[in-house]
Amino acid sequence: MAAGEGLIVVITPSHDNPFFKAEADSAQAAAEALGYETLVLVHDDDPALQDQHFDQAIALEAKAIILDNAGADASIAAVQKAKDAGIPTFLIDREINETGIAASQIISNNYQGAVLGGEEFVSLMGEEGQYVELLGRESDTNAHIRSQGYHDVIDEYPDLELVAQQTANWSQPEAYDVMETIIQAHPDIKGVISGNDTMAMGAMAALQAAGMTDVIVVGFDGSQDVMDAIKDGTISATVLQPVAQFGPLAVEQAHTYITTGELPAEEKISIDCILVNADNVEDYFNFAPVE
């Protein structure tokens, strides 16, 4: 088969989140640059919809699937079904709770990144005060790993008091609503640490609406919205995931498999994250270093 022949299907969560849009766009561009046809689909974190997309990819005889999955457990059967049909799945961003069925799993070093974010948060808080944690989606392994990384740092400081810990399911509108309620119960909070940037943006908007403009907010992703908010001083810091690398690397792996039959030597690949704050925010744009 000639290089770059056939269809690569890219499936991610909603592009309403700029992280997932950047991820899908970079994978699509990399695949098309190699000569592949592409089909880009979103599952909206709905495993049933994701299953439909896999059925479509299988029916279209896709050469490979690039997937940011809809649940660490809920996605296992779909990845297995594609494998059984002879279609390899290359996971990006989110891993699944199984090895040996995906062709590869390319993920951020979420724990390392969360430790960076936790350390920055402790410093910004001056090692004391009431704070809130916004958690990601319960079904997403990354949500748990990030929270663990945060707490492995923050819990070492007894004068930092966690007054509310609540999920906002990675959602900006949900984070706004959750934060509004928390503010009413805890008007003296000094900081918010968030499992991702969209929730950080929602929290920041709720805080601003309440006139609490001096509350420290730290996110995780490195979205351009948050980069801009760091520049204007409304968000303090974020942990940048090198999302611009995920899709192209997965496509490169897929192309190697399609053309040679070779899979990566290691199934799981972890890429370190970068702390971004007011000191270095100008060095990054759209999840990547400024060239």
PDB file of C-alpha atoms in Angstrom:
ATOM      1  CA  MET A   1       0.000   0.000   0.000  1.00  0.00           C
ATOM      2  CA  ALA A   2       1.245   3.457  -0.849  1.00  0.00           C
ATOM      3  CA  ALA A   3       2.157   5.723   2.051  1.00  0.00           C
ATOM      4  CA  GLY A   4      -0.675   7.971   3.152  1.00  0.00           C
ATOM      5  CA  GLU A   5      -3.480   5.940   1.578  1.00  0.00           C
ATOM      6  CA  GLY A   6      -6.790   5.430   3.386  1.00  0.00           C
ATOM      7  CA  LEU A   7      -8.830   6.971   6.184  1.00  0.00           C
ATOM      8  CA  ILE A   8      -7.769   8.008   9.674  1.00  0.00           C
ATOM      9  CA  VAL A   9     -10.628   8.748  12.093  1.00  0.00           C
ATOM     10  CA  VAL A  10     -10.070  11.254  14.914  1.00  0.00           C
ATOM     11  CA  ILE A  11     -12.488  11.080  17.865  1.00  0.00           C
ATOM     12  CA  THR A  12     -12.324  13.506  20.809  1.00  0.00           C
ATOM     13  CA  PRO A  13     -14.532  15.222  23.364  1.00  0.00           C
ATOM     14  CA  SER A  14     -16.390  18.388  22.383  1.00  0.00           C
ATOM     15  CA  HIS A  15     -14.501  21.092  20.526  1.00  0.00           C
ATOM     16  CA  ASP A  16     -16.225  23.632  22.769  1.00  0.00           C
ATOM     17  CA  ASN A  17     -13.178  23.011  24.954  1.00  0.00           C
ATOM     18  CA  PRO A  18     -10.229  24.604  23.121  1.00  0.00           C
ATOM     19  CA  PHE A  19      -7.912  21.874  24.397  1.00  0.00           C
ATOM     20  CA  PHE A  20      -9.823  19.182  22.512  1.00  0.00           C
ATOM     21  CA  LYS A  21     -10.218  21.356  19.414  1.00  0.00           C
ATOM     22  CA  ALA A  22      -6.461  21.967  19.298  1.00  0.00           C
ATOM     23  CA  GLU A  23      -5.875  18.247  19.791  1.00  0.00           C
ATOM     24  CA  ALA A  24      -8.219  17.251  16.960  1.00  0.00           C
ATOM     25  CA  ASP A  25      -6.999  19.980  14.602  1.00  0.00           C
ATOM     26  CA  SER A  26      -3.350  19.008  15.065  1.00  0.00           C
ATOM     27  CA  ALA A  27      -4.094  15.314  14.461  1.00  0.00           C
ATOM     28  CA  GLN A  28      -6.178  16.080  11.380  1.00  0.00           C
ATOM     29  CA  ALA A  29      -3.487  18.361   9.933  1.00  0.00           C
ATOM     30  CA  ALA A  30      -0.758  15.784  10.536  1.00  0.00           C
ATOM     31  CA  ALA A  31      -2.781  13.007   8.892  1.00  0.00           C
ATOM     32  CA  GLU A  32      -3.703  15.102   5.866  1.00  0.00           C
ATOM     33  CA  ALA A  33      -0.090  16.238   5.474  1.00  0.00           C
ATOM     34  CA  LEU A  34       0.812  12.565   5.066  1.00  0.00           C
ATOM     35  CA  GLY A  35      -1.876  12.115   2.426  1.00  0.00           C
ATOM     36  CA  TYR A  36      -4.630  10.443   4.445  1.00  0.00           C
ATOM     37  CA  GLU A  37      -8.302  11.205   4.299  1.00  0.00           C
ATOM     38  CA  THR A  38      -9.665  12.193   7.708  1.00  0.00           C
ATOM     39  CA  LEU A  39     -12.962  12.050   9.540  1.00  0.00           C
ATOM     40  CA  VAL A  40     -13.155  14.111  12.748  1.00  0.00           C
ATOM     41  CA  LEU A  41     -15.896  13.221  15.234  1.00  0.00           C
ATOM     42  CA  VAL A  42     -16.807  14.274  18.787  1.00  0.00           C
ATOM     43  CA  HIS A  43     -18.300  12.026  21.458  1.00  0.00           C
ATOM     44  CA  ASP A  44     -19.262  14.694  24.041  1.00  0.00           C
ATOM     45  CA  ASP A  45     -18.024  12.360  26.796  1.00  0.00           C
ATOM     46  CA  ASP A  46     -20.883   9.984  25.949  1.00  0.00           C
ATOM     47  CA  PRO A  47     -19.643   6.373  25.700  1.00  0.00           C
ATOM     48  CA  ALA A  48     -22.724   5.346  23.674  1.00  0.00           C
ATOM     49  CA  LEU A  49     -22.030   8.039  21.077  1.00  0.00           C
ATOM     50  CA  GLN A  50     -18.370   7.017  21.075  1.00  0.00           C
ATOM     51  CA  ASP A  51     -19.456   3.435  20.347  1.00  0.00           C
ATOM     52  CA  GLN A  52     -21.449   4.692  17.349  1.00  0.00           C
ATOM     53  CA  HIS A  53     -18.385   6.510  16.057  1.00  0.00           C
ATOM     54  CA  PHE A  54     -16.323   3.333  16.377  1.00  0.00           C
ATOM     55  CA  ASP A  55     -18.983   1.401  14.464  1.00  0.00           C
ATOM     56  CA  GLN A  56     -18.795   4.048  11.740  1.00  0.00           C
ATOM     57  CA  ALA A  57     -14.991   3.872  11.619  1.00  0.00           C
ATOM     58  CA  ILE A  58     -15.130   0.085  11.351  1.00  0.00           C
ATOM     59  CA  ALA A  59     -17.796   0.239   8.606  1.00  0.00           C
ATOM     60  CA  LEU A  60     -15.650   2.716   6.673  1.00  0.00           C
ATOM     61  CA  GLU A  61     -12.652   0.388   7.037  1.00  0.00           C
ATOM     62  CA  ALA A  62     -10.524   3.090   8.619  1.00  0.00           C
ATOM     63  CA  LYS A  63      -6.805   2.400   8.728  1.00  0.00           C
ATOM     64  CA  ALA A  64      -6.478   3.798  12.278  1.00  0.00           C
ATOM     65  CA  ILE A  65      -8.401   5.622  14.995  1.00  0.00           C
ATOM     66  CA  ILE A  66      -6.940   8.494  17.031  1.00  0.00           C
ATOM     67  CA  LEU A  67      -8.963   8.698  20.258  1.00  0.00           C
ATOM     68  CA  ASP A  68      -9.302  10.939  23.300  1.00  0.00           C
ATOM     69  CA  ASN A  69     -11.713   8.651  25.063  1.00  0.00           C
ATOM     70  CA  ALA A  70     -15.076   9.003  26.801  1.00  0.00           C
ATOM     71  CA  GLY A  71     -14.170   7.066  29.946  1.00  0.00           C
ATOM     72  CA  ALA A  72     -11.306   4.965  31.238  1.00  0.00           C
ATOM     73  CA  ASP A  73     -13.515   1.913  31.728  1.00  0.00           C
ATOM     74  CA  ALA A  74     -16.355   2.678  29.312  1.00  0.00           C
ATOM     75  CA  SER A  75     -13.998   2.879  26.317  1.00  0.00           C
ATOM     76  CA  ILE A  76     -12.315  -0.499  26.696  1.00  0.00           C
ATOM     77  CA  ALA A  77     -14.929  -2.445  24.726  1.00  0.00           C
ATOM     78  CA  ALA A  78     -14.865  -0.016  21.797  1.00  0.00           C
ATOM     79  CA  VAL A  79     -11.072  -0.134  21.519  1.00  0.00           C
ATOM     80  CA  GLN A  80     -11.220  -3.942  21.693  1.00  0.00           C
ATOM     81  CA  LYS A  81     -13.930  -4.040  19.006  1.00  0.00           C
ATOM     82  CA  ALA A  82     -11.785  -1.963  16.669  1.00  0.00           C
ATOM     83  CA  LYS A  83      -8.767  -4.165  17.345  1.00  0.00           C
ATOM     84  CA  ASP A  84     -10.837  -7.251  16.574  1.00  0.00           C
ATOM     85  CA  ALA A  85     -11.767  -5.604  13.265  1.00  0.00           C
ATOM     86  CA  GLY A  86      -8.090  -5.043  12.494  1.00  0.00           C
ATOM     87  CA  ILE A  87      -8.131  -1.315  13.209  1.00  0.00           C
ATOM     88  CA  PRO A  88      -5.582  -0.012  15.729  1.00  0.00           C
ATOM     89  CA  THR A  89      -6.562   2.734  18.183  1.00  0.00           C
ATOM     90  CA  PHE A  90      -3.976   5.290  19.237  1.00  0.00           C
ATOM     91  CA  LEU A  91      -5.076   6.957  22.471  1.00  0.00           C
ATOM     92  CA  ILE A  92      -4.165  10.556  23.272  1.00  0.00           C
ATOM     93  CA  ASP A  93      -4.564  12.598  26.468  1.00  0.00           C
ATOM     94  CA  ARG A  94      -6.718  10.117  28.407  1.00  0.00           C
ATOM     95  CA  GLU A  95      -5.682   6.554  29.090  1.00  0.00           C
ATOM     96  CA  ILE A  96      -7.926   3.534  29.559  1.00  0.00           C
ATOM     97  CA  ASN A  97      -7.858   1.078  32.432  1.00  0.00           C
ATOM     98  CA  GLU A  98      -6.476  -1.743  30.317  1.00  0.00           C
ATOM     99  CA  THR A  99      -3.257  -2.462  28.489  1.00  0.00           C
ATOM    100  CA  GLY A 100      -2.627  -4.622  25.455  1.00  0.00           C
ATOM    101  CA  ILE A 101      -5.625  -3.563  23.374  1.00  0.00           C
ATOM    102  CA  ALA A 102      -4.722  -0.008  22.320  1.00  0.00           C
ATOM    103  CA  ALA A 103      -1.856   0.416  19.885  1.00  0.00           C
ATOM    104  CA  SER A 104      -0.496   3.189  22.095  1.00  0.00           C
ATOM    105  CA  GLN A 105      -1.504   5.555  24.886  1.00  0.00           C
ATOM    106  CA  ILE A 106       0.095   9.007  24.648  1.00  0.00           C
ATOM    107  CA  ILE A 107      -0.639  11.016  27.769  1.00  0.00           C
ATOM    108  CA  SER A 108       0.546  14.032  29.697  1.00  0.00           C
ATOM    109  CA  ASN A 109       2.469  13.343  32.849  1.00  0.00           C
ATOM    110  CA  ASN A 110      -0.564  14.496  34.809  1.00  0.00           C
ATOM    111  CA  TYR A 111       0.922  13.766  38.214  1.00  0.00           C
ATOM    112  CA  GLN A 112       4.114  15.702  37.453  1.00  0.00           C
ATOM    113  CA  GLY A 113       2.035  18.593  36.132  1.00  0.00           C
ATOM    114  CA  ALA A 114      -0.261  18.593  39.147  1.00  0.00           C
ATOM    115  CA  VAL A 115       2.717  18.710  41.496  1.00  0.00           C
ATOM    116  CA  LEU A 116       3.966  21.784  39.589  1.00  0.00           C
ATOM    117  CA  GLY A 117       0.529  23.385  39.883  1.00  0.00           C
ATOM    118  CA  GLY A 118       0.239  22.492  43.553  1.00  0.00           C
ATOM    119  CA  GLU A 119       3.631  23.971  44.350  1.00  0.00           C
ATOM    120  CA  GLU A 120       2.754  27.206  42.555  1.00  0.00           C
ATOM    121  CA  PHE A 121      -0.599  27.372  44.338  1.00  0.00           C
ATOM    122  CA  VAL A 122       1.027  26.948  47.753  1.00  0.00           C
ATOM    123  CA  SER A 123       3.477  29.737  46.932  1.00  0.00           C
ATOM    124  CA  LEU A 124       0.765  32.082  45.657  1.00  0.00           C
ATOM    125  CA  MET A 125      -1.345  31.393  48.746  1.00  0.00           C
ATOM    126  CA  GLY A 126       1.558  32.193  51.064  1.00  0.00           C
ATOM    127  CA  GLU A 127       1.112  28.704  52.570  1.00  0.00           C
ATOM    128  CA  GLU A 128      -2.141  29.661  54.332  1.00  0.00           C
ATOM    129  CA  GLY A 129      -5.823  30.392  53.835  1.00  0.00           C
ATOM    130  CA  GLN A 130      -9.092  28.800  52.775  1.00  0.00           C
ATOM    131  CA  TYR A 131      -9.256  27.294  49.311  1.00  0.00           C
ATOM    132  CA  VAL A 132     -11.556  25.416  46.948  1.00  0.00           C
ATOM    133  CA  GLU A 133     -10.769  22.535  44.582  1.00  0.00           C
ATOM    134  CA  LEU A 134     -12.793  21.964  41.408  1.00  0.00           C
ATOM    135  CA  LEU A 135     -12.571  18.358  40.268  1.00  0.00           C
ATOM    136  CA  GLY A 136     -12.871  16.946  36.756  1.00  0.00           C
ATOM    137  CA  ARG A 137     -15.208  14.252  35.480  1.00  0.00           C
ATOM    138  CA  GLU A 138     -15.446  11.239  37.786  1.00  0.00           C
ATOM    139  CA  SER A 139     -14.953   8.749  34.922  1.00  0.00           C
ATOM    140  CA  ASP A 140     -11.708  10.385  33.765  1.00  0.00           C
ATOM    141  CA  THR A 141      -8.507   8.960  35.216  1.00  0.00           C
ATOM    142  CA  ASN A 142      -6.812  12.339  34.707  1.00  0.00           C
ATOM    143  CA  ALA A 143      -9.189  13.987  37.183  1.00  0.00           C
ATOM    144  CA  HIS A 144      -8.088  11.644  39.953  1.00  0.00           C
ATOM    145  CA  ILE A 145      -4.379  11.823  39.129  1.00  0.00           C
ATOM    146  CA  ARG A 146      -4.380  15.625  39.082  1.00  0.00           C
ATOM    147  CA  SER A 147      -6.226  15.858  42.379  1.00  0.00           C
ATOM    148  CA  GLN A 148      -3.779  13.405  43.941  1.00  0.00           C
ATOM    149  CA  GLY A 149      -0.816  15.432  42.696  1.00  0.00           C
ATOM    150  CA  TYR A 150      -2.310  18.646  44.061  1.00  0.00           C
ATOM    151  CA  HIS A 151      -2.954  17.137  47.473  1.00  0.00           C
ATOM    152  CA  ASP A 152       0.395  15.413  47.775  1.00  0.00           C
ATOM    153  CA  VAL A 153       1.806  18.946  47.804  1.00  0.00           C
ATOM    154  CA  ILE A 154      -0.893  21.095  49.419  1.00  0.00           C
ATOM    155  CA  ASP A 155      -1.708  18.717  52.278  1.00  0.00           C
ATOM    156  CA  GLU A 156       1.801  19.237  53.633  1.00  0.00           C
ATOM    157  CA  TYR A 157       0.755  22.756  54.665  1.00  0.00           C
ATOM    158  CA  PRO A 158      -1.617  22.634  57.666  1.00  0.00           C
ATOM    159  CA  ASP A 159      -2.572  26.305  57.365  1.00  0.00           C
ATOM    160  CA  LEU A 160      -4.110  25.707  53.942  1.00  0.00           C
ATOM    161  CA  GLU A 161      -7.742  24.761  54.589  1.00  0.00           C
ATOM    162  CA  LEU A 162      -9.828  22.966  51.941  1.00  0.00           C
ATOM    163  CA  VAL A 163     -13.364  24.293  52.513  1.00  0.00           C
ATOM    164  CA  ALA A 164     -15.027  22.853  49.386  1.00  0.00           C
ATOM    165  CA  GLN A 165     -14.124  20.117  46.909  1.00  0.00           C
ATOM    166  CA  GLN A 166     -16.630  19.567  44.131  1.00  0.00           C
ATOM    167  CA  THR A 167     -16.763  18.311  40.562  1.00  0.00           C
ATOM    168  CA  ALA A 168     -17.715  20.604  37.718  1.00  0.00           C
ATOM    169  CA  ASN A 169     -17.192  17.880  35.079  1.00  0.00           C
ATOM    170  CA  TRP A 170     -14.566  19.853  33.121  1.00  0.00           C
ATOM    171  CA  SER A 171     -17.330  22.368  32.230  1.00  0.00           C
ATOM    172  CA  GLN A 172     -17.058  26.169  32.307  1.00  0.00           C
ATOM    173  CA  PRO A 173     -20.803  26.852  32.837  1.00  0.00           C
ATOM    174  CA  GLU A 174     -21.004  24.151  35.511  1.00  0.00           C
ATOM    175  CA  ALA A 175     -17.937  25.572  37.265  1.00  0.00           C
ATOM    176  CA  TYR A 176     -19.583  29.008  37.284  1.00  0.00           C
ATOM    177  CA  ASP A 177     -22.711  27.595  38.936  1.00  0.00           C
ATOM    178  CA  VAL A 178     -20.752  25.493  41.427  1.00  0.00           C
ATOM    179  CA  MET A 179     -18.545  28.431  42.325  1.00  0.00           C
ATOM    180  CA  GLU A 180     -21.533  30.731  42.858  1.00  0.00           C
ATOM    181  CA  THR A 181     -22.889  28.317  45.467  1.00  0.00           C
ATOM    182  CA  ILE A 182     -19.503  27.839  47.138  1.00  0.00           C
ATOM    183  CA  ILE A 183     -18.962  31.611  47.381  1.00  0.00           C
ATOM    184  CA  GLN A 184     -22.240  31.986  49.284  1.00  0.00           C
ATOM    185  CA  ALA A 185     -21.183  29.352  51.813  1.00  0.00           C
ATOM    186  CA  HIS A 186     -17.529  30.387  52.025  1.00  0.00           C
ATOM    187  CA  PRO A 187     -17.127  34.128  51.341  1.00  0.00           C
ATOM    188  CA  ASP A 188     -13.600  34.213  52.798  1.00  0.00           C
ATOM    189  CA  ILE A 189     -11.893  31.892  50.327  1.00  0.00           C
ATOM    190  CA  LYS A 190      -8.459  32.957  49.189  1.00  0.00           C
ATOM    191  CA  GLY A 191      -7.805  30.542  46.330  1.00  0.00           C
ATOM    192  CA  VAL A 192      -9.236  28.064  43.808  1.00  0.00           C
ATOM    193  CA  ILE A 193      -7.278  25.207  42.266  1.00  0.00           C
ATOM    194  CA  SER A 194      -8.943  23.598  39.285  1.00  0.00           C
ATOM    195  CA  GLY A 195      -8.558  20.286  37.481  1.00  0.00           C
ATOM    196  CA  ASN A 196      -8.639  22.048  34.112  1.00  0.00           C
ATOM    197  CA  ASP A 197      -8.688  25.470  32.497  1.00  0.00           C
ATOM    198  CA  THR A 198     -12.334  25.576  31.428  1.00  0.00           C
ATOM    199  CA  MET A 199     -13.411  25.121  35.053  1.00  0.00           C
ATOM    200  CA  ALA A 200     -10.846  27.718  36.100  1.00  0.00           C
ATOM    201  CA  MET A 201     -12.422  30.173  33.648  1.00  0.00           C
ATOM    202  CA  GLY A 202     -15.879  29.451  35.051  1.00  0.00           C
ATOM    203  CA  ALA A 203     -14.652  29.917  38.613  1.00  0.00           C
ATOM    204  CA  MET A 204     -12.901  33.160  37.707  1.00  0.00           C
ATOM    205  CA  ALA A 205     -16.072  34.538  36.102  1.00  0.00           C
ATOM    206  CA  ALA A 206     -18.141  33.699  39.193  1.00  0.00           C
ATOM    207  CA  LEU A 207     -15.558  35.302  41.459  1.00  0.00           C
ATOM    208  CA  GLN A 208     -15.488  38.437  39.342  1.00  0.00           C
ATOM    209  CA  ALA A 209     -19.297  38.616  39.363  1.00  0.00           C
ATOM    210  CA  ALA A 210     -19.144  38.490  43.170  1.00  0.00           C
ATOM    211  CA  GLY A 211     -16.525  41.238  43.278  1.00  0.00           C
ATOM    212  CA  MET A 212     -13.868  38.816  44.581  1.00  0.00           C
ATOM    213  CA  THR A 213     -11.145  39.866  42.177  1.00  0.00           C
ATOM    214  CA  ASP A 214      -8.222  39.120  44.491  1.00  0.00           C
ATOM    215  CA  VAL A 215      -8.873  35.346  44.788  1.00  0.00           C
ATOM    216  CA  ILE A 216      -6.032  33.223  43.382  1.00  0.00           C
ATOM    217  CA  VAL A 217      -7.076  30.856  40.564  1.00  0.00           C
ATOM    218  CA  VAL A 218      -4.825  28.128  39.147  1.00  0.00           C
ATOM    219  CA  GLY A 219      -5.836  25.900  36.226  1.00  0.00           C
ATOM    220  CA  PHE A 220      -4.508  22.983  34.194  1.00  0.00           C
ATOM    221  CA  ASP A 221      -4.238  22.626  30.370  1.00  0.00           C
ATOM    222  CA  GLY A 222      -2.607  25.770  29.021  1.00  0.00           C
ATOM    223  CA  SER A 223      -5.581  26.963  26.960  1.00  0.00           C
ATOM    224  CA  GLN A 224      -5.224  30.293  25.205  1.00  0.00           C
ATOM    225  CA  ASP A 225      -8.197  31.716  27.147  1.00  0.00           C
ATOM    226  CA  VAL A 226      -6.333  31.135  30.389  1.00  0.00           C
ATOM    227  CA  MET A 227      -3.050  32.378  28.924  1.00  0.00           C
ATOM    228  CA  ASP A 228      -4.818  35.635  28.104  1.00  0.00           C
ATOM    229  CA  ALA A 229      -6.334  35.720  31.601  1.00  0.00           C
ATOM    230  CA  ILE A 230      -2.859  35.295  33.103  1.00  0.00           C
ATOM    231  CA  LYS A 231      -1.675  38.223  31.015  1.00  0.00           C
ATOM    232  CA  ASP A 232      -4.484  40.434  32.338  1.00  0.00           C
ATOM    233  CA  GLY A 233      -4.039  39.209  35.910  1.00  0.00           C
ATOM    234  CA  THR A 234      -7.402  37.495  36.437  1.00  0.00           C
ATOM    235  CA  ILE A 235      -5.916  33.972  36.615  1.00  0.00           C
ATOM    236  CA  SER A 236      -2.599  33.337  38.337  1.00  0.00           C
ATOM    237  CA  ALA A 237      -1.175  30.228  36.667  1.00  0.00           C
ATOM    238  CA  THR A 238      -1.857  27.066  34.716  1.00  0.00           C
ATOM    239  CA  VAL A 239      -0.085  23.814  33.881  1.00  0.00           C
ATOM    240  CA  LEU A 240       0.414  23.512  30.133  1.00  0.00           C
ATOM    241  CA  GLN A 241      -0.097  20.134  28.524  1.00  0.00           C
ATOM    242  CA  PRO A 242       1.881  19.833  25.284  1.00  0.00           C
ATOM    243  CA  VAL A 243      -1.291  18.994  23.360  1.00  0.00           C
ATOM    244  CA  ALA A 244       0.246  20.137  20.080  1.00  0.00           C
ATOM    245  CA  GLN A 245       2.473  17.030  20.294  1.00  0.00           C
ATOM    246  CA  PHE A 246      -0.235  14.451  21.047  1.00  0.00           C
ATOM    247  CA  GLY A 247      -2.114  14.247  17.751  1.00  0.00           C
ATOM    248  CA  PRO A 248       0.879  14.458  15.419  1.00  0.00           C
ATOM    249  CA  LEU A 249       2.771  11.835  17.428  1.00  0.00           C
ATOM    250  CA  ALA A 250      -0.228   9.492  17.352  1.00  0.00           C
ATOM    251  CA  VAL A 251      -0.605  10.030  13.606  1.00  0.00           C
ATOM    252  CA  GLU A 252       3.103   9.350  13.113  1.00  0.00           C
ATOM    253  CA  GLN A 253       2.714   6.092  15.039  1.00  0.00           C
ATOM    254  CA  ALA A 254      -0.374   5.201  13.015  1.00  0.00           C
ATOM    255  CA  HIS A 255       1.421   5.924   9.745  1.00  0.00           C
ATOM    256  CA  THR A 256       4.327   3.714  10.779  1.00  0.00           C
ATOM    257  CA  TYR A 257       1.903   0.908  11.603  1.00  0.00           C
ATOM    258  CA  ILE A 258      -0.081   1.330   8.388  1.00  0.00           C
ATOM    259  CA  THR A 259       3.017   1.313   6.205  1.00  0.00           C
ATOM    260  CA  THR A 260       5.245  -1.182   8.066  1.00  0.00           C
ATOM    261  CA  GLY A 261       3.033  -3.081  10.502  1.00  0.00           C
ATOM    262  CA  GLU A 262       5.199  -1.940  13.417  1.00  0.00           C
ATOM    263  CA  LEU A 263       3.720  -0.716  16.685  1.00  0.00           C
ATOM    264  CA  PRO A 264       5.534   1.482  19.239  1.00  0.00           C
ATOM    265  CA  ALA A 265       7.955  -0.420  21.458  1.00  0.00           C
ATOM    266  CA  GLU A 266       6.188   0.932  24.557  1.00  0.00           C
ATOM    267  CA  GLU A 267       2.408   1.215  24.694  1.00  0.00           C
ATOM    268  CA  LYS A 268       2.355   4.132  27.148  1.00  0.00           C
ATOM    269  CA  ILE A 269       4.215   7.354  26.480  1.00  0.00           C
ATOM    270  CA  SER A 270       4.164  10.166  29.046  1.00  0.00           C
ATOM    271  CA  ILE A 271       5.039  13.769  28.142  1.00  0.00           C
ATOM    272  CA  ASP A 272       5.950  16.249  30.880  1.00  0.00           C
ATOM    273  CA  CYS A 273       3.876  19.366  31.520  1.00  0.00           C
ATOM    274  CA  ILE A 274       5.066  22.973  31.981  1.00  0.00           C
ATOM    275  CA  LEU A 275       4.070  25.525  34.621  1.00  0.00           C
ATOM    276  CA  VAL A 276       2.934  28.799  33.060  1.00  0.00           C
ATOM    277  CA  ASN A 277       2.523  31.993  35.063  1.00  0.00           C
ATOM    278  CA  ALA A 278       3.015  35.729  34.556  1.00  0.00           C
ATOM    279  CA  ASP A 279       6.788  35.212  34.280  1.00  0.00           C
ATOM    280  CA  ASN A 280       6.720  33.032  31.161  1.00  0.00           C
ATOM    281  CA  VAL A 281       3.217  33.329  29.666  1.00  0.00           C
ATOM    282  CA  GLU A 282       4.512  35.236  26.641  1.00  0.00           C
ATOM    283  CA  ASP A 283       6.621  32.201  25.703  1.00  0.00           C
ATOM    284  CA  TYR A 284       3.577  30.035  24.836  1.00  0.00           C
ATOM    285  CA  PHE A 285       0.650  30.221  22.441  1.00  0.00           C
ATOM    286  CA  ASN A 286      -2.146  27.745  21.646  1.00  0.00           C
ATOM    287  CA  PHE A 287      -0.700  24.957  23.831  1.00  0.00           C
ATOM    288  CA  ALA A 288       2.796  25.216  22.374  1.00  0.00           C
ATOM    289  CA  PRO A 289       6.011  27.225  22.755  1.00  0.00           C
ATOM    290  CA  VAL A 290       6.213  30.342  20.615  1.00  0.00           C
ATOM    291  CA  GLU A 291       8.669  29.645  17.813  1.00  0.00           C
TER     292      GLU A 291
END
